[in-house]
Amino acid sequence: PSSSRHHSLAMAIGSEGTDLVAYMILFIPLEFLMTSRRFNKDGNRQRAVALPLALLAIFAAVKIGYELQRKTPSYYDMMEVAPTAPYAEIKKGYKRMSLKVHPDKVMERADVDEDEASEAFRALKAAYDVLNDSQLRDVYDKFGPAGVESKDDTSALLAGLGFFYVTWLALAYLVTQSKSVSRAQTWGFTGLLALAIFEYQATILAFDFLEDQLPNLAMFEKIELLHRLYPPFLFAARMVAWLLYHDIDTYNALVLQRLHAKTDLLLRMTRENYVAVSQGARAGAAPADAAAADAGAAPWSGPTQAAALDEAPFRPLHAANTLGSSEAAAAAKAAAGMPSKPPQQQQQAKGGGRSMTSLIYFFGVYFFFQWLVGRGS
């Protein structure tokens, strides 16, 4: 049982642990390229996303291509037949390959080790024994060599299937907590659900709808390939969500600030017009009487009040109006006829610390779980 649990974690194409570490390291430069003002000087999000998206695509293509080239040969690869080959073709392939790797044939060459030749022939014979048995072949197609070794231990197979989904479900939630990428959380969970449905159809219902697209890969290899494709899909969805995000709250706050500025400007213009009309109508009156009449007629007419109103700086309607980009605030003030001054620096909502703590906690639990699995093996 311990050997079965150990082999159930082995992958033919890449490794889930390698994916987790590699993409979380890649997440740091991707986030820097998206948010750095050095690469996003004029607020052009299309250009800010293009470079990290291209970097992610190149990294994923190189990594997955390398893993496909270095993947563990399947039993069908060992006999040079397709996974859908009938039993007669598998038998022919076994006879053909056994002549190539048989120790008596191989030892005629001086550059071949006897132990390696014997091991290769035994591996070929074991592969043929599996594919020649209809039940074992069905288990192998669904779960790979780990399924054949632990065919009587369904708990190990189910644990191997659930580990990927639990890990990436938690990670998808952590990297999409921010409001600007919250849409990617729905996309990431949807992709994970679609992958789970495909895996259910392949392993439980024995239905392979990628048979025509990937004819040279066994069913379990296609599932592992889709597992390798999910991390770049998740991070690409996060970038697209950030590209499409519009901060409606900040936009409404800036519009409200602009309306407030225009109201103040209209109030000042009304006061100035009233003072001018009042002074023209009372040009022959005594200065003291005019001042008294003006003071009783309107709240803006006194010289002290007028000077104070002229010198008073623009104040936002509420503190939230100072949030957002300095360019947007300056544009709102300029449209309202107010002097363009950079807004005061406000501290962002303290959500980064909680996200970092969640990541540290997640990795701690993950590596502790890996240690327990290794110790049990």
Coordinates of N, CA and C in Angstrom, one line a residue, residues 15-206:
S15 N 4.9 17.7 -13.4 CA 4.7 17.4 -12.0 C 3.8 18.6 -11.4
E16 N 2.8 18.2 -10.6 CA 2.0 19.2 -10.0 C 2.7 20.1 -9.0
G17 N 3.7 19.5 -8.3 CA 4.5 20.4 -7.4 C 5.4 21.3 -8.2
T18 N 5.9 20.9 -9.3 CA 6.8 21.8 -10.1 C 5.9 22.9 -10.7
D19 N 4.7 22.6 -11.1 CA 3.8 23.6 -11.6 C 3.5 24.7 -10.6
L20 N 3.2 24.2 -9.4 CA 2.9 25.2 -8.3 C 4.0 26.1 -8.0
V21 N 5.2 25.6 -7.8 CA 6.4 26.4 -7.5 C 6.7 27.3 -8.7
A22 N 6.8 26.8 -9.9 CA 7.2 27.5 -11.1 C 6.3 28.7 -11.4
Y23 N 5.0 28.5 -11.3 CA 4.0 29.6 -11.6 C 3.9 30.6 -10.5
M24 N 4.1 30.2 -9.3 CA 4.1 31.2 -8.2 C 5.3 32.0 -8.2
I25 N 6.5 31.5 -8.7 CA 7.6 32.3 -8.9 C 7.4 33.3 -10.1
L26 N 6.8 32.7 -11.1 CA 6.6 33.6 -12.3 C 5.5 34.7 -12.0
F27 N 4.7 34.4 -11.0 CA 3.6 35.4 -10.7 C 4.2 36.7 -10.3
I28 N 5.4 36.7 -9.6 CA 6.0 38.0 -9.2 C 6.4 38.9 -10.3
P29 N 7.2 38.5 -11.3 CA 7.5 39.4 -12.4 C 6.3 39.7 -13.3
L30 N 5.3 38.8 -13.4 CA 4.1 39.2 -14.1 C 3.3 40.3 -13.4
E31 N 3.2 40.2 -12.1 CA 2.5 41.3 -11.4 C 3.3 42.6 -11.5
F32 N 4.6 42.5 -11.4 CA 5.4 43.7 -11.5 C 5.2 44.4 -12.9
L33 N 5.3 43.6 -13.9 CA 5.1 44.2 -15.3 C 3.7 44.8 -15.5
M34 N 2.7 44.2 -14.9 CA 1.3 44.8 -15.0 C 1.1 46.1 -14.3
T35 N 1.7 46.2 -13.1 CA 1.4 47.4 -12.3 C 2.5 48.4 -12.2
S36 N 3.7 48.1 -12.7 CA 4.8 49.1 -12.6 C 4.6 50.3 -13.5
R37 N 4.8 51.5 -13.0 CA 4.6 52.7 -13.8 C 5.7 52.8 -14.9
R38 N 6.8 52.1 -14.7 CA 7.9 52.1 -15.7 C 7.4 51.5 -17.0
F39 N 6.5 50.6 -17.0 CA 6.0 50.0 -18.2 C 4.5 50.4 -18.5
N40 N 4.0 51.2 -17.6 CA 2.6 51.7 -17.7 C 2.5 53.2 -17.4
K41 N 3.3 53.9 -18.2 CA 3.4 55.4 -17.9 C 2.1 56.2 -18.2
D42 N 1.5 55.9 -19.3 CA 0.3 56.7 -19.7 C -1.0 56.0 -19.4
G43 N -1.0 54.9 -18.5 CA -2.3 54.3 -18.2 C -2.8 53.4 -19.2
N44 N -2.0 53.0 -20.2 CA -2.5 52.1 -21.3 C -2.4 50.7 -20.8
R45 N -3.6 50.2 -20.5 CA -3.6 48.8 -19.9 C -3.4 47.7 -21.0
Q46 N -3.8 48.0 -22.2 CA -3.5 47.0 -23.3 C -2.0 46.8 -23.4
R47 N -1.2 47.8 -23.4 CA 0.2 47.6 -23.5 C 0.8 47.0 -22.2
A48 N 0.2 47.4 -21.0 CA 0.7 46.8 -19.8 C 0.4 45.3 -19.7
V49 N -0.6 44.8 -20.3 CA -1.0 43.4 -20.2 C -0.3 42.6 -21.3
A50 N 0.1 43.3 -22.4 CA 0.6 42.5 -23.6 C 1.9 41.9 -23.2
L51 N 2.8 42.6 -22.6 CA 4.1 42.0 -22.3 C 4.1 40.8 -21.3
P52 N 3.4 41.0 -20.1 CA 3.3 39.8 -19.2 C 2.5 38.6 -19.8
L53 N 1.5 38.9 -20.7 CA 0.8 37.9 -21.3 C 1.7 37.1 -22.3
A54 N 2.5 37.8 -23.0 CA 3.4 37.2 -23.9 C 4.5 36.3 -23.2
L55 N 4.9 36.9 -22.1 CA 5.9 36.2 -21.2 C 5.3 34.9 -20.7
L56 N 4.0 35.0 -20.2 CA 3.3 33.8 -19.7 C 3.2 32.7 -20.8
A57 N 2.8 33.2 -22.0 CA 2.5 32.2 -23.1 C 3.9 31.5 -23.5
I58 N 4.9 32.3 -23.6 CA 6.2 31.7 -23.9 C 6.7 30.7 -22.9
F59 N 6.6 31.1 -21.6 CA 7.0 30.2 -20.5 C 6.2 28.9 -20.5
A60 N 4.9 29.0 -20.7 CA 4.0 27.8 -20.6 C 4.3 27.0 -21.8
A61 N 4.5 27.6 -23.0 CA 4.7 26.8 -24.2 C 6.1 26.0 -24.1
V62 N 7.1 26.7 -23.6 CA 8.4 26.0 -23.5 C 8.4 24.9 -22.4
K63 N 7.7 25.2 -21.3 CA 7.7 24.3 -20.2 C 6.9 23.0 -20.6
I64 N 5.7 23.2 -21.2 CA 4.8 22.1 -21.5 C 5.5 21.3 -22.7
G65 N 6.0 22.0 -23.7 CA 6.7 21.3 -24.8 C 7.9 20.5 -24.3
Y66 N 8.7 21.0 -23.4 CA 9.8 20.2 -22.8 C 9.3 19.0 -22.1
E67 N 8.2 19.2 -21.3 CA 7.7 18.1 -20.5 C 7.1 17.0 -21.4
L68 N 6.5 17.4 -22.6 CA 6.0 16.4 -23.5 C 7.1 15.6 -24.2
Q69 N 8.2 16.3 -24.5 CA 9.3 15.7 -25.1 C 10.0 14.7 -24.1
R70 N 10.0 15.0 -22.8 CA 10.6 14.2 -21.8 C 9.7 13.4 -21.0
K71 N 8.5 13.2 -21.5 CA 7.5 12.4 -20.7 C 7.9 11.0 -20.6
T72 N 7.4 10.3 -19.6 CA 7.6 8.9 -19.5 C 6.9 8.1 -20.6
P73 N 7.5 7.3 -21.3 CA 6.8 6.6 -22.4 C 5.7 5.7 -21.9
S74 N 4.6 5.8 -22.5 CA 3.4 5.0 -22.1 C 3.7 3.5 -22.7
Y75 N 2.8 2.6 -22.2 CA 2.9 1.3 -22.7 C 2.7 1.2 -24.2
Y76 N 1.8 2.1 -24.7 CA 1.6 2.2 -26.2 C 2.8 2.7 -26.9
D77 N 3.5 3.6 -26.3 CA 4.8 4.2 -26.9 C 5.8 3.1 -27.0
M78 N 5.9 2.2 -26.0 CA 6.9 1.2 -25.9 C 6.7 0.2 -27.1
M79 N 5.5 0.0 -27.5 CA 5.2 -0.9 -28.6 C 4.9 -0.2 -29.9
E80 N 5.1 1.1 -29.9 CA 4.9 1.9 -31.1 C 3.5 1.7 -31.8
V81 N 2.5 1.7 -30.9 CA 1.1 1.6 -31.5 C 0.3 2.7 -30.9
A82 N -0.9 3.0 -31.5 CA -1.8 4.0 -31.0 C -2.6 3.5 -29.8
P83 N -3.0 4.4 -28.9 CA -3.8 4.0 -27.7 C -5.1 3.3 -28.1
T84 N -5.6 3.5 -29.3 CA -6.8 2.9 -29.8 C -6.6 1.6 -30.6
A85 N -5.4 1.2 -30.6 CA -5.0 0.0 -31.4 C -5.7 -1.3 -30.9
P86 N -6.2 -2.1 -31.8 CA -6.8 -3.4 -31.3 C -5.7 -4.4 -30.8
Y87 N -6.2 -5.4 -30.2 CA -5.3 -6.4 -29.6 C -4.4 -7.0 -30.6
A88 N -4.8 -7.3 -31.7 CA -4.0 -7.9 -32.8 C -2.8 -7.0 -33.1
E89 N -3.0 -5.7 -33.2 CA -1.9 -4.8 -33.5 C -1.0 -4.6 -32.3
I90 N -1.5 -4.7 -31.1 CA -0.7 -4.6 -29.9 C 0.2 -5.8 -29.9
K91 N -0.3 -7.0 -30.2 CA 0.5 -8.2 -30.3 C 1.6 -8.1 -31.3
K92 N 1.3 -7.6 -32.5 CA 2.4 -7.4 -33.5 C 3.4 -6.4 -33.0
G93 N 3.0 -5.3 -32.4 CA 3.9 -4.4 -31.9 C 4.8 -4.9 -30.8
Y94 N 4.3 -5.8 -30.0 CA 5.1 -6.4 -28.9 C 6.1 -7.3 -29.5
K95 N 5.8 -8.1 -30.5 CA 6.7 -9.0 -31.2 C 7.8 -8.2 -31.9
R96 N 7.4 -7.1 -32.5 CA 8.4 -6.3 -33.2 C 9.4 -5.7 -32.3
M97 N 8.9 -5.1 -31.2 CA 9.8 -4.4 -30.3 C 10.6 -5.4 -29.4
S98 N 10.0 -6.6 -29.2 CA 10.8 -7.6 -28.4 C 12.0 -8.0 -29.1
L99 N 12.0 -8.1 -30.4 CA 13.1 -8.4 -31.2 C 14.2 -7.3 -31.1
K100 N 13.8 -6.1 -30.9 CA 14.8 -5.0 -30.8 C 15.4 -4.9 -29.4
V101 N 14.6 -5.3 -28.4 CA 15.2 -5.1 -27.0 C 15.5 -6.4 -26.3
H102 N 15.3 -7.5 -27.0 CA 15.7 -8.8 -26.4 C 17.2 -8.9 -26.0
P103 N 17.5 -9.3 -24.8 CA 18.9 -9.3 -24.4 C 19.8 -10.1 -25.4
D104 N 19.4 -11.2 -26.0 CA 20.2 -11.9 -26.9 C 20.5 -11.1 -28.2
K105 N 19.5 -10.3 -28.6 CA 19.8 -9.5 -29.8 C 20.6 -8.2 -29.5
V106 N 20.3 -7.6 -28.3 CA 21.0 -6.4 -28.0 C 22.4 -6.6 -27.6
M107 N 22.7 -7.7 -27.0 CA 24.1 -8.0 -26.5 C 25.1 -8.2 -27.6
E108 N 24.6 -8.3 -28.9 CA 25.5 -8.4 -30.0 C 26.2 -7.0 -30.2
R109 N 25.7 -6.0 -29.7 CA 26.3 -4.7 -29.8 C 27.1 -4.4 -28.5
A110 N 28.3 -3.9 -28.7 CA 29.3 -3.8 -27.6 C 28.9 -2.6 -26.7
D111 N 28.2 -1.7 -27.2 CA 27.9 -0.4 -26.4 C 26.6 -0.6 -25.5
V112 N 26.1 -1.7 -25.4 CA 24.8 -1.9 -24.6 C 25.2 -2.7 -23.4
D113 N 24.7 -2.3 -22.2 CA 24.9 -3.0 -21.0 C 23.9 -4.1 -20.8
E114 N 24.3 -5.2 -20.3 CA 23.4 -6.4 -20.1 C 22.3 -6.1 -19.2
D115 N 22.5 -5.4 -18.1 CA 21.5 -5.1 -17.1 C 20.4 -4.2 -17.7
E116 N 20.8 -3.2 -18.4 CA 19.9 -2.3 -19.1 C 19.0 -3.0 -20.1
A117 N 19.6 -3.9 -20.9 CA 18.9 -4.7 -21.9 C 17.8 -5.6 -21.2
S118 N 18.2 -6.2 -20.1 CA 17.3 -7.1 -19.4 C 16.1 -6.3 -18.8
E119 N 16.5 -5.1 -18.2 CA 15.4 -4.3 -17.7 C 14.5 -3.8 -18.7
A120 N 14.9 -3.4 -19.9 CA 14.1 -2.9 -20.9 C 13.1 -4.0 -21.4
F121 N 13.7 -5.2 -21.5 CA 12.8 -6.4 -22.0 C 11.8 -6.7 -20.9
R122 N 12.1 -6.7 -19.7 CA 11.1 -7.0 -18.6 C 10.0 -5.9 -18.6
A123 N 10.4 -4.6 -18.8 CA 9.4 -3.5 -18.8 C 8.5 -3.7 -20.0
L124 N 9.0 -4.1 -21.2 CA 8.2 -4.4 -22.3 C 7.2 -5.5 -22.1
K125 N 7.7 -6.6 -21.5 CA 6.8 -7.7 -21.2 C 5.7 -7.4 -20.2
A126 N 6.1 -6.5 -19.1 CA 5.1 -6.1 -18.2 C 4.0 -5.2 -18.9
A127 N 4.4 -4.4 -19.8 CA 3.5 -3.5 -20.5 C 2.6 -4.4 -21.4
Y128 N 3.1 -5.4 -22.0 CA 2.3 -6.2 -22.8 C 1.3 -7.0 -22.0
D129 N 1.7 -7.5 -20.8 CA 0.8 -8.2 -19.9 C -0.4 -7.3 -19.5
V130 N -0.2 -6.0 -19.3 CA -1.3 -5.1 -18.9 C -2.2 -4.9 -20.1
L131 N -1.6 -4.6 -21.3 CA -2.5 -4.3 -22.4 C -3.2 -5.5 -23.0
N132 N -2.7 -6.7 -22.7 CA -3.3 -7.9 -23.2 C -4.5 -8.3 -22.3
D133 N -4.6 -7.7 -21.1 CA -5.8 -7.9 -20.2 C -6.7 -6.8 -20.4
S134 N -8.0 -7.1 -20.8 CA -8.9 -6.0 -21.0 C -9.2 -5.2 -19.8
Q135 N -9.4 -5.8 -18.6 CA -9.6 -5.0 -17.4 C -8.5 -4.1 -17.0
L136 N -7.3 -4.7 -17.0 CA -6.1 -3.9 -16.7 C -5.8 -2.8 -17.7
R137 N -6.1 -3.1 -19.0 CA -5.9 -2.1 -20.0 C -6.9 -0.9 -19.7
D138 N -8.1 -1.2 -19.3 CA -9.1 -0.1 -19.1 C -8.6 0.7 -17.9
V139 N -8.1 0.1 -16.8 CA -7.6 0.8 -15.7 C -6.4 1.6 -16.0
Y140 N -5.5 1.0 -16.9 CA -4.3 1.8 -17.3 C -4.7 3.0 -18.1
D141 N -5.6 2.9 -19.0 CA -6.0 4.0 -19.8 C -6.5 5.2 -19.0
K142 N -7.2 4.8 -17.9 CA -7.8 5.9 -17.1 C -6.9 6.5 -16.1
F143 N -6.1 5.6 -15.5 CA -5.3 6.1 -14.3 C -3.8 6.0 -14.5
G144 N -3.3 5.3 -15.6 CA -1.9 5.1 -15.8 C -1.3 4.0 -15.0
P145 N 0.0 3.9 -14.9 CA 0.6 2.8 -14.1 C 0.2 2.8 -12.7
A146 N 0.0 4.0 -12.1 CA -0.4 4.1 -10.7 C -1.8 3.4 -10.5
G147 N -2.7 3.5 -11.5 CA -3.9 2.8 -11.3 C -3.8 1.3 -11.4
V148 N -2.9 0.8 -12.2 CA -2.7 -0.7 -12.3 C -2.1 -1.2 -10.9
E149 N -1.2 -0.4 -10.3 CA -0.5 -0.9 -9.1 C -1.5 -0.8 -7.9
S150 N -2.4 0.2 -7.9 CA -3.3 0.3 -6.8 C -4.8 0.1 -7.2
K151 N -5.0 -0.9 -8.1 CA -6.3 -1.1 -8.6 C -7.2 -1.6 -7.5
D152 N -6.7 -2.2 -6.5 CA -7.5 -2.7 -5.4 C -7.7 -1.7 -4.2
D153 N -7.0 -0.5 -4.4 CA -7.1 0.5 -3.4 C -7.6 1.8 -4.0
T154 N -9.0 1.9 -4.0 CA -9.6 3.0 -4.6 C -9.4 4.3 -3.9
S155 N -9.1 4.2 -2.6 CA -8.9 5.5 -1.8 C -7.7 6.2 -2.3
A156 N -6.6 5.4 -2.6 CA -5.4 6.1 -3.1 C -5.7 6.8 -4.5
L157 N -6.5 6.1 -5.3 CA -6.8 6.7 -6.6 C -7.6 8.0 -6.5
L158 N -8.6 8.0 -5.6 CA -9.4 9.2 -5.4 C -8.6 10.3 -4.7
A159 N -7.7 9.9 -3.8 CA -6.8 11.0 -3.2 C -5.9 11.6 -4.2
G160 N -5.4 10.8 -5.2 CA -4.6 11.4 -6.2 C -5.4 12.3 -7.1
L161 N -6.7 12.0 -7.4 CA -7.5 12.9 -8.2 C -7.9 14.1 -7.5
G162 N -8.2 14.1 -6.2 CA -8.6 15.2 -5.5 C -7.5 16.2 -5.1
F163 N -6.3 15.7 -5.0 CA -5.2 16.6 -4.6 C -5.0 17.8 -5.5
F164 N -5.1 17.6 -6.8 CA -4.9 18.7 -7.8 C -6.0 19.7 -7.6
Y165 N -7.2 19.3 -7.5 CA -8.4 20.2 -7.4 C -8.4 21.0 -6.1
V166 N -8.1 20.4 -5.0 CA -8.0 21.1 -3.8 C -6.9 22.1 -3.8
T167 N -5.8 21.8 -4.3 CA -4.6 22.7 -4.3 C -4.9 23.9 -5.2
W168 N -5.4 23.7 -6.4 CA -5.6 24.8 -7.3 C -6.9 25.6 -7.1
L169 N -7.8 24.9 -6.4 CA -9.0 25.7 -6.0 C -8.7 26.7 -4.9
A170 N -7.8 26.3 -4.0 CA -7.4 27.3 -2.9 C -6.5 28.4 -3.5
L171 N -5.6 28.0 -4.4 CA -4.7 29.0 -5.0 C -5.5 29.9 -5.9
A172 N -6.4 29.4 -6.7 CA -7.2 30.3 -7.5 C -8.0 31.3 -6.7
Y173 N -8.5 30.9 -5.5 CA -9.2 31.8 -4.6 C -8.2 32.9 -4.1
L174 N -7.0 32.5 -3.8 CA -6.0 33.4 -3.2 C -5.6 34.5 -4.2
V175 N -5.3 34.1 -5.4 CA -4.7 35.1 -6.4 C -5.8 35.9 -7.0
T176 N -7.1 35.6 -6.8 CA -8.2 36.5 -7.4 C -9.0 37.2 -6.3
Q177 N -8.4 37.4 -5.1 CA -9.1 38.1 -4.1 C -9.3 39.6 -4.3
S178 N -8.4 40.1 -5.1 CA -8.4 41.6 -5.3 C -9.6 42.0 -6.1
K179 N -10.1 43.2 -5.8 CA -11.4 43.6 -6.5 C -11.1 43.8 -8.0
S180 N -9.9 44.2 -8.4 CA -9.7 44.4 -9.8 C -9.6 43.2 -10.6
V181 N -9.4 42.0 -10.0 CA -9.3 40.7 -10.7 C -10.4 39.7 -10.3
S182 N -11.4 40.2 -9.6 CA -12.5 39.3 -9.1 C -13.2 38.6 -10.2
R183 N -13.3 39.1 -11.4 CA -13.9 38.4 -12.5 C -13.2 37.2 -12.8
A184 N -11.9 37.2 -12.6 CA -11.1 36.0 -13.0 C -11.4 34.8 -12.0
Q185 N -11.9 35.1 -10.8 CA -12.2 34.0 -9.9 C -13.3 33.2 -10.5
T186 N -14.3 33.8 -11.1 CA -15.4 33.0 -11.8 C -14.8 32.2 -12.9
W187 N -14.0 32.8 -13.7 CA -13.4 32.1 -14.9 C -12.5 31.0 -14.4
G188 N -11.7 31.2 -13.4 CA -10.8 30.1 -12.9 C -11.6 29.0 -12.3
F189 N -12.7 29.2 -11.5 CA -13.5 28.2 -11.0 C -14.2 27.4 -12.1
T190 N -14.7 28.2 -13.1 CA -15.4 27.5 -14.2 C -14.4 26.6 -15.0
G191 N -13.2 27.1 -15.2 CA -12.2 26.2 -15.9 C -11.9 24.9 -15.1
L192 N -11.8 25.1 -13.8 CA -11.5 23.9 -12.9 C -12.7 23.0 -12.9
L193 N -13.9 23.5 -13.0 CA -15.1 22.7 -13.1 C -15.2 21.9 -14.4
A194 N -14.9 22.6 -15.5 CA -14.9 22.0 -16.8 C -13.8 20.9 -16.9
L195 N -12.7 21.1 -16.2 CA -11.6 20.1 -16.2 C -12.1 18.9 -15.4
A196 N -12.8 19.1 -14.3 CA -13.3 18.0 -13.4 C -14.3 17.2 -14.2
I197 N -15.2 17.9 -15.0 CA -16.2 17.2 -15.7 C -15.5 16.3 -16.8
F198 N -14.5 16.8 -17.5 CA -13.8 16.0 -18.5 C -13.2 14.8 -17.8
E199 N -12.5 15.0 -16.6 CA -11.9 13.9 -16.0 C -12.9 12.9 -15.5
Y200 N -14.0 13.4 -15.0 CA -15.1 12.4 -14.6 C -15.5 11.6 -15.8
Q201 N -15.8 12.2 -17.0 CA -16.2 11.5 -18.2 C -15.1 10.5 -18.6
A202 N -13.9 10.9 -18.5 CA -12.8 10.0 -18.9 C -12.6 8.8 -18.0
T203 N -12.6 9.1 -16.7 CA -12.2 8.0 -15.7 C -13.4 7.2 -15.3
I204 N -14.6 7.8 -15.3 CA -15.7 7.0 -14.8 C -16.6 6.5 -16.0
L205 N -16.9 7.4 -16.9 CA -17.7 7.0 -18.1 C -16.9 6.5 -19.3
A206 N -15.6 6.6 -19.2 CA -14.7 6.1 -20.3 C -15.0 6.7 -21.6

